[in-house]
Coordinates of C-alpha atoms in Angstrom, one line a residue:
M40 CA -0.1 0.2 -0.1
P41 CA 1.3 3.3 -1.1
T42 CA 2.3 5.5 2.1
L43 CA 2.7 9.4 2.7
A44 CA 4.5 10.2 5.5
L45 CA 4.0 13.9 6.9
V46 CA 6.4 14.6 9.3
S47 CA 4.6 17.4 11.6
A48 CA 4.8 17.9 15.3
D49 CA 1.4 19.4 14.9
P50 CA -1.6 17.2 14.1
I51 CA -3.7 18.6 11.4
E52 CA -6.8 18.5 13.0
Q53 CA -8.9 18.4 9.8
L54 CA -7.9 14.7 9.0
P55 CA -9.4 12.1 11.1
V56 CA -8.0 10.2 13.9
L57 CA -6.1 6.8 12.4
E58 CA -8.5 3.8 12.8
L59 CA -7.7 0.3 11.6
H60 CA -10.6 -2.1 10.2
A61 CA -9.4 -5.2 9.4
G62 CA -5.6 -4.3 9.5
K63 CA -6.0 -1.5 6.9
P64 CA -6.5 2.5 7.6
S65 CA -9.9 3.6 7.0
V66 CA -10.9 5.9 4.4
C67 CA -10.2 9.8 5.4
V68 CA -13.8 10.8 4.1
G69 CA -14.0 13.8 2.3
W70 CA -10.5 13.9 0.8
Q71 CA -8.7 13.3 -2.3
L72 CA -5.0 13.0 -3.4
L73 CA -3.9 14.3 -6.7
A74 CA -0.3 12.7 -6.9
G75 CA 2.1 14.4 -8.8
F76 CA 5.5 13.9 -9.9
T77 CA 6.9 17.2 -8.3
V78 CA 4.1 18.2 -6.1
S79 CA 0.9 16.3 -4.8
V80 CA -2.3 18.2 -3.3
M81 CA -4.7 16.8 -0.9
D82 CA -8.1 18.3 -1.2
G83 CA -10.6 18.1 2.0
P84 CA -13.7 19.3 3.3
G85 CA -14.3 22.8 2.9
D86 CA -11.0 24.8 2.9
A87 CA -9.1 22.2 4.2
G88 CA -5.9 21.3 1.8
I89 CA -2.5 20.2 1.8
F90 CA 0.3 21.4 -0.4
I91 CA 3.3 18.5 -0.3
D92 CA 6.1 19.0 -2.0
G93 CA 7.2 15.5 -4.3
M94 CA 10.3 14.5 -6.1
A95 CA 13.3 17.3 -5.6
R96 CA 16.2 15.4 -6.9
P97 CA 16.8 13.8 -10.2
D98 CA 18.2 10.9 -8.6
E99 CA 14.7 10.3 -7.0
A100 CA 12.9 10.2 -10.2
E101 CA 12.8 6.3 -10.4
A102 CA 11.3 5.9 -6.7
R103 CA 8.8 8.8 -7.3
F104 CA 7.9 6.9 -10.7
A105 CA 7.0 3.6 -8.7
W106 CA 5.3 5.5 -6.0
L107 CA 3.0 7.2 -8.5
S108 CA 2.2 4.0 -10.5
A109 CA 1.5 2.4 -6.9
V110 CA -1.0 4.8 -6.0
D111 CA -2.6 4.3 -9.5
R112 CA -2.9 0.8 -8.8
A113 CA -4.0 1.1 -5.0
G114 CA -6.3 3.9 -6.2
G115 CA -5.2 5.9 -3.6
A116 CA -2.7 5.9 -0.8
V117 CA -2.4 5.8 2.7
V118 CA -1.6 9.5 4.3
L119 CA -0.2 9.8 7.9
V120 CA 1.1 12.8 9.7
V121 CA 3.6 11.3 12.1
D122 CA 6.8 12.5 14.4
S123 CA 9.4 11.0 12.0
H124 CA 9.3 8.7 8.9
D125 CA 10.3 5.9 10.6
Q126 CA 6.7 5.2 12.0
A127 CA 5.0 5.1 9.1
H128 CA 4.7 1.9 8.3
D129 CA 3.8 0.3 11.9
W130 CA 0.3 1.4 11.4
V131 CA -0.8 -0.5 14.3
T132 CA 1.3 1.1 16.8
L133 CA 0.3 4.5 15.4
A134 CA -3.7 3.6 15.5
G135 CA -3.1 2.5 18.9
L136 CA -1.5 5.9 20.3
G137 CA -5.0 7.7 19.3
T138 CA -3.5 10.7 18.3
T139 CA -1.9 10.2 15.0
R140 CA -3.7 11.3 12.2
G141 CA -4.8 10.1 8.8
G142 CA -5.9 7.3 6.7
F143 CA -6.5 6.1 3.1
V144 CA -7.0 9.0 0.6
P145 CA -8.5 7.6 -2.4
A146 CA -7.0 9.4 -5.7
V147 CA -8.2 11.7 -8.3
Q148 CA -8.4 9.5 -11.2
R149 CA -6.2 11.1 -14.0
A150 CA -6.8 11.3 -17.6
V151 CA -4.6 8.3 -19.5

């Protein structure tokens, strides 16, 4: 499952608290992800939204294309607000904290 970890000491209050259902993050209702090569945008309910930098250096291109392909296959990505990138794949622990924000964000379908 493609994951996007947003490292922030401050929670993004508009995102729901992370919950797992059958071991998978719940859907962030009202949110959608437009994943791009150099930038991604999460559009939320009302005026909520997040602008996310993408690839910054040429040596990141291959990994970025692989991530974008995974987002397309999954129909979105798990977006988490965490204290460090090391935590991003331990969903059970993060959900158990009760303070982690995020979940699965459906992707905007791009024209082929």
